[in-house]
Amino acid sequence: MKKNKFLLVIISVLLSSVSYGSDGRSGEEGHGDRAYWIDLCHRITLPILKNMGEGKLKVNMPVELSPEWDNRNKNVVYMEAFGRLMAGIAPWFNLPDDDTDEGKLRKEFRQMALQSYKNAVDPLNPDYLLWQGANQALVDAAYIANSFLRAPESLWGALDKDTKDRYIKEFRSLRKIRPPYNNWLLFRSMIEAFFVFIGEEYDGYVLELALRKTNEWYLGDGWYSDGPEYALDYYNGYVMHPMVVEIVEVMENNNIPVPITLDLAIRRMQRYNQLLERLISPEATFPPVGRSMTYRMGAFQPLALAAWKYGCPDKLTYGQIRNALTSIMKKMFSIEGNMDQEGFLRLGFVGYQPELADYYTNNGSLYITSLVFLPLGLPPEHEFWTAPPEEWTSRKAWSGKPFPKDYHESVKN
């Protein structure tokens, strides 16, 4: 790990030298937004994939638990880190190999990822994940399944038959877990949607139940409740909107009746995205509210997903979204303490704040922040990357500039 540690230190020094201009953008020259995203993705990803690709993740990754840890099996750490990381960076691997520095890095990381996928389900490998004995496995198996849906050819299609068969077996074994009536229904459903996608036998009742209950919990104006009782947090971003949209998409593409159409699911998500973007302050911060604050940039998964796959929400532009997300990343990750000396993420919202971790949170949980990297699946010439940077809504509003008025939108049907 010495070579990797040196590389991470160099990258950290480069990124810590970033200064901020009056528009909230970094003031460095010759270093575009995509290059910054790749650098940050590299820093977060390398310690997980390099170690796991070598079967050394459990040996080299320190385990850090919430001060309120509920004594569940701490080996869930590794599955959480791998599953959540891959769900975020999977689209990047869809891009073709090329001779650019990014292309070479992507090819190297894809090979690490494929070996990591193989090790994860190999009972003889030291990094065989905790598939049995912990209900938490259902959650992060769903993120692994989601990663396959997001990169079906470059990841799932590139695995050997034995490894694929092992995943199918492990996913099926999780059917015995009975999820509570909240966002966990979508984790169970995501795995069944993956079975639909690959042509395996699936449980249609599970698919329909998850979507019917989630639809019942829709509150209006882009917001779902996570279960019968509403809580103000970012679970609409971590789970609700992205999983509803992607599950429904698989079902519609395979002519399976759905309780909610893809068009409606996307319109709800885009309305939420409009409001989510307005939560970004003029200083490129967002409110630290609710459960799972330590998931950092994972809160912006719906915006990232829309930019990558479903298009820009009305009243927003790609330049606006990219500028806002990049500025938040730079503000958040310029603070000391987000990562340890080996580059592994540490408990906290901005920096090291272990007291913020919930009873179920460990340092593996934190890799859900990688869900913001979905737009890396867009080629560099896409408008998301080439559009001139624009001020986001609250920067315009609080500097006296014109900005679009917001209206309640009815997206119940």
CSV table of C-alpha atoms in Angstrom, one decimal:
chain,number,residue,atom,x,y,z
A,1,MET,CA,0.0,0.0,0.0
A,2,LYS,CA,3.0,2.4,0.2
A,3,LYS,CA,2.9,3.3,-3.5
A,4,ASN,CA,-0.9,3.9,-3.2
A,5,LYS,CA,-0.5,5.9,-0.1
A,6,PHE,CA,2.1,8.2,-1.8
A,7,LEU,CA,-0.3,8.6,-4.8
A,8,LEU,CA,-3.2,9.5,-2.5
A,9,VAL,CA,-1.0,12.0,-0.6
A,10,ILE,CA,0.0,13.7,-3.9
A,11,ILE,CA,-3.6,14.0,-5.1
A,12,SER,CA,-4.7,15.2,-1.7
A,13,VAL,CA,-2.1,18.0,-1.8
A,14,LEU,CA,-3.2,19.0,-5.3
A,15,LEU,CA,-6.8,19.2,-4.3
A,16,SER,CA,-6.2,20.9,-1.0
A,17,SER,CA,-4.6,23.8,-2.9
A,18,VAL,CA,-7.9,24.6,-4.6
A,19,SER,CA,-9.2,28.1,-4.0
A,20,TYR,CA,-12.7,29.4,-4.6
A,21,GLY,CA,-13.8,32.3,-6.7
A,22,SER,CA,-16.8,34.6,-6.2
A,23,ASP,CA,-19.0,32.3,-8.2
A,24,GLY,CA,-18.3,29.3,-5.9
A,25,ARG,CA,-16.1,27.7,-8.5
A,26,SER,CA,-12.6,26.6,-8.0
A,27,GLY,CA,-10.0,29.2,-8.9
A,28,GLU,CA,-7.3,26.8,-10.3
A,29,GLU,CA,-6.3,27.1,-13.9
A,30,GLY,CA,-6.1,24.3,-16.5
A,31,HIS,CA,-8.1,21.8,-14.3
A,32,GLY,CA,-11.6,21.3,-15.6
A,33,ASP,CA,-14.6,20.0,-13.7
A,34,ARG,CA,-14.4,16.5,-15.2
A,35,ALA,CA,-10.7,16.2,-14.2
A,36,TYR,CA,-11.6,17.2,-10.7
A,37,TRP,CA,-14.5,14.6,-10.6
A,38,ILE,CA,-12.1,11.9,-11.9
A,39,ASP,CA,-9.5,12.9,-9.3
A,40,LEU,CA,-12.0,12.7,-6.4
A,41,CYS,CA,-13.5,9.4,-7.8
A,42,HIS,CA,-10.0,8.0,-8.0
A,43,ARG,CA,-9.2,9.0,-4.4
A,44,ILE,CA,-12.4,7.4,-3.0
A,45,THR,CA,-12.3,4.3,-5.2
A,46,LEU,CA,-8.7,3.2,-5.2
A,47,PRO,CA,-8.4,2.0,-1.6
A,48,ILE,CA,-11.5,-0.2,-2.0
A,49,LEU,CA,-11.0,-1.7,-5.5
A,50,LYS,CA,-7.2,-2.2,-5.3
A,51,ASN,CA,-7.4,-4.0,-2.0
A,52,MET,CA,-10.5,-6.0,-2.8
A,53,GLY,CA,-9.1,-6.9,-6.3
A,54,GLU,CA,-6.2,-8.5,-4.4
A,55,GLY,CA,-8.3,-10.2,-1.8
A,56,LYS,CA,-7.0,-7.9,0.9
A,57,LEU,CA,-9.9,-5.5,1.7
A,58,LYS,CA,-10.7,-7.2,5.0
A,59,VAL,CA,-7.0,-7.1,6.0
A,60,ASN,CA,-6.3,-3.5,5.1
A,61,MET,CA,-9.5,-1.6,5.5
A,62,PRO,CA,-9.9,-0.3,9.1
A,63,VAL,CA,-13.4,-0.8,10.6
A,64,GLU,CA,-14.9,2.3,12.1
A,65,LEU,CA,-18.3,2.0,13.8
A,66,SER,CA,-20.8,4.6,15.0
A,67,PRO,CA,-20.5,5.4,18.7
A,68,GLU,CA,-24.1,4.2,18.8
A,69,TRP,CA,-23.5,1.0,17.0
A,70,ASP,CA,-26.2,-1.6,17.6
A,71,ASN,CA,-23.8,-4.6,17.7
A,72,ARG,CA,-24.8,-6.1,14.4
A,73,ASN,CA,-22.1,-8.1,12.6
A,74,LYS,CA,-19.4,-5.6,11.8
A,75,ASN,CA,-18.4,-7.6,8.7
A,76,VAL,CA,-21.2,-5.8,6.9
A,77,VAL,CA,-18.6,-3.0,6.5
A,78,TYR,CA,-17.0,-4.5,3.4
A,79,MET,CA,-20.2,-5.3,1.6
A,80,GLU,CA,-21.6,-1.8,2.2
A,81,ALA,CA,-18.4,-0.2,0.9
A,82,PHE,CA,-18.2,-2.3,-2.2
A,83,GLY,CA,-21.9,-2.3,-3.2
A,84,ARG,CA,-22.4,1.4,-2.7
A,85,LEU,CA,-19.2,2.3,-4.4
A,86,MET,CA,-20.0,0.2,-7.5
A,87,ALA,CA,-23.6,1.5,-7.8
A,88,GLY,CA,-22.1,5.0,-8.2
A,89,ILE,CA,-19.2,4.4,-10.5
A,90,ALA,CA,-20.7,1.7,-12.7
A,91,PRO,CA,-21.8,4.0,-15.6
A,92,TRP,CA,-18.2,5.3,-16.0
A,93,PHE,CA,-17.2,1.8,-17.1
A,94,ASN,CA,-19.7,1.9,-20.0
A,95,LEU,CA,-17.4,4.3,-21.8
A,96,PRO,CA,-15.1,2.7,-24.4
A,97,ASP,CA,-11.3,2.3,-23.8
A,98,ASP,CA,-9.1,5.0,-25.3
A,99,ASP,CA,-5.6,6.2,-24.9
A,100,THR,CA,-6.4,9.3,-22.8
A,101,ASP,CA,-5.2,9.4,-19.2
A,102,GLU,CA,-8.8,8.9,-18.1
A,103,GLY,CA,-9.3,6.0,-20.5
A,104,LYS,CA,-6.2,4.2,-19.1
A,105,LEU,CA,-7.3,4.8,-15.6
A,106,ARG,CA,-10.8,3.6,-16.3
A,107,LYS,CA,-9.5,0.4,-17.9
A,108,GLU,CA,-7.3,-0.3,-14.9
A,109,PHE,CA,-10.1,0.3,-12.5
A,110,ARG,CA,-12.5,-1.8,-14.5
A,111,GLN,CA,-10.2,-4.8,-14.2
A,112,MET,CA,-9.9,-4.2,-10.4
A,113,ALA,CA,-13.7,-4.0,-10.2
A,114,LEU,CA,-14.2,-7.2,-12.2
A,115,GLN,CA,-11.8,-9.1,-10.0
A,116,SER,CA,-13.5,-7.6,-6.9
A,117,TYR,CA,-16.9,-8.8,-8.1
A,118,LYS,CA,-15.4,-12.3,-8.5
A,119,ASN,CA,-13.8,-12.3,-5.1
A,120,ALA,CA,-17.1,-11.0,-3.5
A,121,VAL,CA,-18.9,-14.3,-4.2
A,122,ASP,CA,-16.0,-16.8,-4.0
A,123,PRO,CA,-16.3,-18.7,-0.7
A,124,LEU,CA,-12.6,-19.5,-0.9
A,125,ASN,CA,-11.5,-15.9,-1.3
A,126,PRO,CA,-10.5,-13.9,1.9
A,127,ASP,CA,-12.8,-11.1,0.6
A,128,TYR,CA,-15.9,-13.2,0.3
A,129,LEU,CA,-18.7,-10.9,1.5
A,130,LEU,CA,-21.1,-11.4,4.3
A,131,TRP,CA,-24.1,-12.7,2.3
A,132,GLN,CA,-25.6,-14.7,5.1
A,133,GLY,CA,-26.4,-13.9,8.8
A,134,ALA,CA,-27.1,-10.2,8.6
A,135,ASN,CA,-30.3,-8.6,7.2
A,136,GLN,CA,-28.1,-5.6,6.1
A,137,ALA,CA,-26.9,-7.9,3.3
A,138,LEU,CA,-30.2,-7.3,1.5
A,139,VAL,CA,-29.5,-3.5,1.3
A,140,ASP,CA,-26.1,-3.7,-0.2
A,141,ALA,CA,-26.9,-6.7,-2.4
A,142,ALA,CA,-29.5,-4.4,-4.0
A,143,TYR,CA,-26.8,-1.8,-4.6
A,144,ILE,CA,-24.6,-4.5,-6.3
A,145,ALA,CA,-27.6,-5.5,-8.4
A,146,ASN,CA,-28.2,-1.9,-9.3
A,147,SER,CA,-24.5,-1.6,-10.4
A,148,PHE,CA,-25.1,-4.4,-12.8
A,149,LEU,CA,-28.2,-2.7,-14.2
A,150,ARG,CA,-26.2,0.5,-14.7
A,151,ALA,CA,-23.4,-1.3,-16.6
A,152,PRO,CA,-24.8,-4.5,-18.0
A,153,GLU,CA,-22.2,-5.2,-20.6
A,154,SER,CA,-19.0,-3.8,-19.1
A,155,LEU,CA,-19.6,-5.3,-15.7
A,156,TRP,CA,-22.3,-8.1,-15.6
A,157,GLY,CA,-21.6,-9.2,-19.1
A,158,ALA,CA,-17.8,-9.3,-18.5
A,159,LEU,CA,-18.1,-11.8,-15.6
A,160,ASP,CA,-17.5,-15.5,-16.1
A,161,LYS,CA,-20.3,-18.0,-15.9
A,162,ASP,CA,-19.3,-19.4,-12.5
A,163,THR,CA,-19.3,-15.9,-11.0
A,164,LYS,CA,-22.6,-15.0,-12.5
A,165,ASP,CA,-24.1,-18.3,-11.1
A,166,ARG,CA,-22.8,-17.5,-7.7
A,167,TYR,CA,-24.4,-14.0,-7.7
A,168,ILE,CA,-27.7,-15.5,-8.8
A,169,LYS,CA,-27.5,-18.0,-5.9
A,170,GLU,CA,-26.5,-15.4,-3.3
A,171,PHE,CA,-29.3,-13.0,-4.5
A,172,ARG,CA,-31.9,-15.7,-4.3
A,173,SER,CA,-30.8,-16.7,-0.8
A,174,LEU,CA,-31.7,-13.2,0.4
A,175,ARG,CA,-35.4,-13.8,-0.4
A,176,LYS,CA,-35.8,-15.2,3.1
A,177,ILE,CA,-35.2,-11.7,4.6
A,178,ARG,CA,-38.4,-10.0,5.4
A,179,PRO,CA,-37.9,-6.2,4.9
A,180,PRO,CA,-39.7,-3.7,7.0
A,181,TYR,CA,-42.3,-1.4,5.5
A,182,ASN,CA,-40.1,1.4,4.4
A,183,ASN,CA,-37.3,1.9,1.8
A,184,TRP,CA,-36.2,-1.7,2.4
A,185,LEU,CA,-39.1,-2.9,0.2
A,186,LEU,CA,-37.2,-1.3,-2.7
A,187,PHE,CA,-34.0,-3.1,-2.0
A,188,ARG,CA,-35.9,-6.4,-2.2
A,189,SER,CA,-37.6,-5.3,-5.4
A,190,MET,CA,-34.3,-4.1,-7.0
A,191,ILE,CA,-32.9,-7.6,-6.8
A,192,GLU,CA,-36.1,-9.0,-8.4
A,193,ALA,CA,-35.8,-6.3,-11.1
A,194,PHE,CA,-32.3,-7.6,-11.8
A,195,PHE,CA,-33.6,-11.1,-12.2
A,196,VAL,CA,-36.1,-9.7,-14.7
A,197,PHE,CA,-33.3,-8.0,-16.6
A,198,ILE,CA,-31.2,-11.1,-16.9
A,199,GLY,CA,-34.1,-13.4,-17.8
A,200,GLU,CA,-34.2,-15.3,-14.5
A,201,GLU,CA,-37.3,-16.4,-12.7
A,202,TYR,CA,-38.5,-13.4,-10.6
A,203,ASP,CA,-41.1,-12.7,-7.8
A,204,GLY,CA,-43.7,-10.5,-9.4
A,205,TYR,CA,-45.5,-10.0,-6.1
A,206,VAL,CA,-42.4,-8.4,-4.5
A,207,LEU,CA,-42.0,-6.0,-7.5
A,208,GLU,CA,-45.6,-4.9,-7.3
A,209,LEU,CA,-45.8,-4.6,-3.6
A,210,ALA,CA,-42.8,-2.4,-3.3
A,211,LEU,CA,-44.1,0.0,-6.0
A,212,ARG,CA,-47.7,0.0,-4.6
A,213,LYS,CA,-46.5,0.8,-1.1
A,214,THR,CA,-44.1,3.5,-2.3
A,215,ASN,CA,-46.8,5.0,-4.4
A,216,GLU,CA,-49.1,5.1,-1.4
A,217,TRP,CA,-46.4,7.0,0.4
A,218,TYR,CA,-46.1,9.7,-2.2
A,219,LEU,CA,-46.9,13.0,-0.5
A,220,GLY,CA,-47.0,15.3,-3.5
A,221,ASP,CA,-44.8,17.9,-5.1
A,222,GLY,CA,-41.9,15.4,-5.7
A,223,TRP,CA,-41.7,14.0,-2.1
A,224,TYR,CA,-42.1,10.4,-1.0
A,225,SER,CA,-42.4,9.5,2.7
A,226,ASP,CA,-40.1,6.6,3.7
A,227,GLY,CA,-42.8,4.5,5.1
A,228,PRO,CA,-46.1,5.6,6.7
A,229,GLU,CA,-44.6,8.5,8.8
A,230,TYR,CA,-42.7,11.3,7.0
A,231,ALA,CA,-39.2,12.2,8.2
A,232,LEU,CA,-37.3,15.2,6.8
A,233,ASP,CA,-34.0,13.6,5.4
A,234,TYR,CA,-32.4,12.7,2.2
A,235,TYR,CA,-33.8,9.2,1.7
A,236,ASN,CA,-35.7,10.5,-1.4
A,237,GLY,CA,-32.1,10.9,-2.8
A,238,TYR,CA,-30.4,7.9,-1.3
A,239,VAL,CA,-33.1,5.4,-2.2
A,240,MET,CA,-36.6,6.3,-3.1
A,241,HIS,CA,-36.6,8.2,-6.4
A,242,PRO,CA,-33.7,6.4,-8.1
A,243,MET,CA,-34.8,2.9,-7.2
A,244,VAL,CA,-38.5,3.5,-8.1
A,245,VAL,CA,-37.4,4.9,-11.5
A,246,GLU,CA,-35.0,2.1,-12.3
A,247,ILE,CA,-37.2,-0.7,-11.1
A,248,VAL,CA,-40.2,0.6,-13.1
A,249,GLU,CA,-38.0,1.0,-16.2
A,250,VAL,CA,-36.9,-2.6,-16.1
A,251,MET,CA,-40.5,-3.7,-15.6
A,252,GLU,CA,-41.9,-1.6,-18.5
A,253,ASN,CA,-39.1,-2.7,-20.8
A,254,ASN,CA,-40.1,-6.3,-20.1
A,255,ASN,CA,-43.9,-5.7,-20.5
A,256,ILE,CA,-44.6,-6.3,-16.8
A,257,PRO,CA,-47.6,-4.3,-15.5
A,258,VAL,CA,-46.6,-1.5,-13.2
A,259,PRO,CA,-48.6,0.4,-10.5
A,260,ILE,CA,-46.8,3.6,-11.5
A,261,THR,CA,-45.6,4.4,-15.0
A,262,LEU,CA,-42.0,5.3,-15.9
A,263,ASP,CA,-43.2,8.7,-17.1
A,264,LEU,CA,-44.8,9.5,-13.8
A,265,ALA,CA,-41.8,8.2,-11.8
A,266,ILE,CA,-39.4,10.4,-13.8
A,267,ARG,CA,-41.7,13.5,-13.5
A,268,ARG,CA,-41.8,13.0,-9.7
A,269,MET,CA,-38.0,12.7,-9.6
A,270,GLN,CA,-37.5,15.7,-11.7
A,271,ARG,CA,-39.8,17.8,-9.5
A,272,TYR,CA,-37.8,16.7,-6.5
A,273,ASN,CA,-34.6,17.6,-8.4
A,274,GLN,CA,-35.9,21.1,-8.9
A,275,LEU,CA,-36.4,21.5,-5.1
A,276,LEU,CA,-33.2,19.7,-4.3
A,277,GLU,CA,-31.2,22.1,-6.4
A,278,ARG,CA,-32.8,25.0,-4.6
A,279,LEU,CA,-31.6,23.6,-1.3
A,280,ILE,CA,-28.0,24.3,-2.4
A,281,SER,CA,-27.0,27.6,-0.7
A,282,PRO,CA,-25.2,30.5,-2.4
A,283,GLU,CA,-22.0,29.2,-0.6
A,284,ALA,CA,-22.3,25.7,-2.1
A,285,THR,CA,-23.6,24.0,1.0
A,286,PHE,CA,-26.7,22.0,1.8
A,287,PRO,CA,-28.7,21.6,5.0
A,288,PRO,CA,-27.3,18.9,7.4
A,289,VAL,CA,-30.7,17.4,8.3
A,290,GLY,CA,-32.1,14.0,9.1
A,291,ARG,CA,-30.8,10.5,9.2
A,292,SER,CA,-27.6,9.4,7.5
A,293,MET,CA,-26.0,12.8,7.2
A,294,THR,CA,-22.7,11.0,6.9
A,295,TYR,CA,-23.7,9.8,3.4
A,296,ARG,CA,-22.4,13.1,2.1
A,297,MET,CA,-22.9,13.6,-1.6
A,298,GLY,CA,-25.2,10.6,-1.9
A,299,ALA,CA,-28.0,13.1,-1.2
A,300,PHE,CA,-27.7,14.3,-4.8
A,301,GLN,CA,-28.1,10.9,-6.5
A,302,PRO,CA,-31.4,11.9,-8.2
A,303,LEU,CA,-29.8,14.9,-9.8
A,304,ALA,CA,-26.8,12.8,-10.9
A,305,LEU,CA,-29.0,10.1,-12.2
A,306,ALA,CA,-31.2,12.5,-14.2
A,307,ALA,CA,-28.1,14.2,-15.7
A,308,TRP,CA,-26.7,10.8,-16.7
A,309,LYS,CA,-29.7,9.1,-18.0
A,310,TYR,CA,-33.0,11.0,-18.0
A,311,GLY,CA,-32.1,14.6,-19.0
A,312,CYS,CA,-32.1,17.9,-17.2
A,313,PRO,CA,-35.1,18.9,-15.1
A,314,ASP,CA,-37.1,21.8,-16.4
A,315,LYS,CA,-35.8,25.3,-15.4
A,316,LEU,CA,-32.3,23.9,-14.8
A,317,THR,CA,-29.3,23.5,-17.1
A,318,TYR,CA,-26.4,21.1,-17.3
A,319,GLY,CA,-24.0,23.9,-16.6
A,320,GLN,CA,-25.9,24.9,-13.6
A,321,ILE,CA,-26.1,21.4,-12.1
A,322,ARG,CA,-22.5,20.6,-12.8
A,323,ASN,CA,-21.3,23.8,-11.3
A,324,ALA,CA,-23.4,23.4,-8.2
A,325,LEU,CA,-22.3,19.7,-7.6
A,326,THR,CA,-18.6,20.5,-8.3
A,327,SER,CA,-18.6,23.4,-6.0
A,328,ILE,CA,-20.2,21.4,-3.1
A,329,MET,CA,-17.6,18.6,-3.7
A,330,LYS,CA,-14.8,21.0,-3.5
A,331,LYS,CA,-16.1,22.7,-0.4
A,332,MET,CA,-16.8,19.3,1.3
A,333,PHE,CA,-13.6,17.5,0.4
A,334,SER,CA,-11.2,20.4,0.9
A,335,ILE,CA,-11.8,20.0,4.7
A,336,GLU,CA,-9.4,17.8,6.6
A,337,GLY,CA,-10.6,14.5,8.0
A,338,ASN,CA,-12.9,13.1,5.3
A,339,MET,CA,-10.4,10.3,4.7
A,340,ASP,CA,-7.7,8.6,6.8
A,341,GLN,CA,-4.1,8.3,5.8
A,342,GLU,CA,-4.7,5.3,3.6
A,343,GLY,CA,-7.5,7.1,1.8
A,344,PHE,CA,-10.5,5.3,3.4
A,345,LEU,CA,-13.6,7.4,4.1
A,346,ARG,CA,-14.2,8.4,7.7
A,347,LEU,CA,-17.3,9.0,9.7
A,348,GLY,CA,-18.6,12.6,9.3
A,349,PHE,CA,-20.6,15.0,7.2
A,350,VAL,CA,-17.8,17.5,6.4
A,351,GLY,CA,-14.5,16.3,7.9
A,352,TYR,CA,-14.3,13.8,10.8
A,353,GLN,CA,-17.4,13.9,12.9
A,354,PRO,CA,-18.1,10.4,14.3
A,355,GLU,CA,-20.7,11.6,16.7
A,356,LEU,CA,-23.0,12.2,13.7
A,357,ALA,CA,-23.1,8.6,12.7
A,358,ASP,CA,-26.4,6.7,13.3
A,359,TYR,CA,-26.6,3.4,15.1
A,360,TYR,CA,-26.4,1.5,11.8
A,361,THR,CA,-23.6,3.5,10.2
A,362,ASN,CA,-20.0,2.3,9.7
A,363,ASN,CA,-17.3,3.6,7.4
A,364,GLY,CA,-18.4,1.2,4.7
A,365,SER,CA,-21.8,2.9,4.7
A,366,LEU,CA,-20.1,6.2,3.6
A,367,TYR,CA,-19.3,5.0,0.1
A,368,ILE,CA,-22.9,5.9,-0.8
A,369,THR,CA,-21.4,9.3,-1.5
A,370,SER,CA,-20.1,7.7,-4.8
A,371,LEU,CA,-23.7,7.9,-6.2
A,372,VAL,CA,-23.0,11.4,-7.2
A,373,PHE,CA,-20.4,10.2,-9.8
A,374,LEU,CA,-23.1,8.8,-12.2
A,375,PRO,CA,-22.5,11.6,-14.7
A,376,LEU,CA,-19.0,10.2,-15.3
A,377,GLY,CA,-20.9,7.8,-17.5
A,378,LEU,CA,-21.4,10.6,-19.9
A,379,PRO,CA,-18.6,11.1,-22.5
A,380,PRO,CA,-16.4,14.3,-22.1
A,381,GLU,CA,-18.1,15.9,-25.1
A,382,HIS,CA,-21.6,15.6,-23.6
A,383,GLU,CA,-23.3,18.9,-22.7
A,384,PHE,CA,-23.1,18.1,-19.0
A,385,TRP,CA,-19.3,18.6,-19.3
A,386,THR,CA,-19.0,21.1,-22.0
A,387,ALA,CA,-21.8,23.6,-21.1
A,388,PRO,CA,-20.5,26.9,-19.6
A,389,PRO,CA,-20.8,27.0,-15.8
A,390,GLU,CA,-23.8,28.8,-14.6
A,391,GLU,CA,-24.9,30.0,-11.2
A,392,TRP,CA,-27.3,27.8,-9.4
A,393,THR,CA,-30.7,29.1,-8.3
A,394,SER,CA,-29.9,30.4,-4.8
A,395,ARG,CA,-26.7,32.2,-6.0
A,396,LYS,CA,-28.9,34.1,-8.5
A,397,ALA,CA,-31.6,34.7,-5.9
A,398,TRP,CA,-29.3,36.0,-3.2
A,399,SER,CA,-27.3,38.3,-5.6
A,400,GLY,CA,-30.4,40.0,-6.9
A,401,LYS,CA,-30.3,38.4,-10.3
A,402,PRO,CA,-33.3,37.0,-12.2
A,403,PHE,CA,-34.2,33.4,-11.4
A,404,PRO,CA,-37.3,31.2,-12.1
A,405,LYS,CA,-40.2,31.4,-9.8
A,406,ASP,CA,-41.0,28.1,-8.1
A,407,TYR,CA,-44.5,26.6,-8.3
A,408,HIS,CA,-46.2,23.6,-6.7
A,409,GLU,CA,-46.5,20.9,-9.3
A,410,SER,CA,-49.1,18.2,-9.2
A,411,VAL,CA,-47.4,14.9,-10.2
A,412,LYS,CA,-49.7,12.4,-8.6
A,413,ASN,CA,-50.7,10.8,-11.9
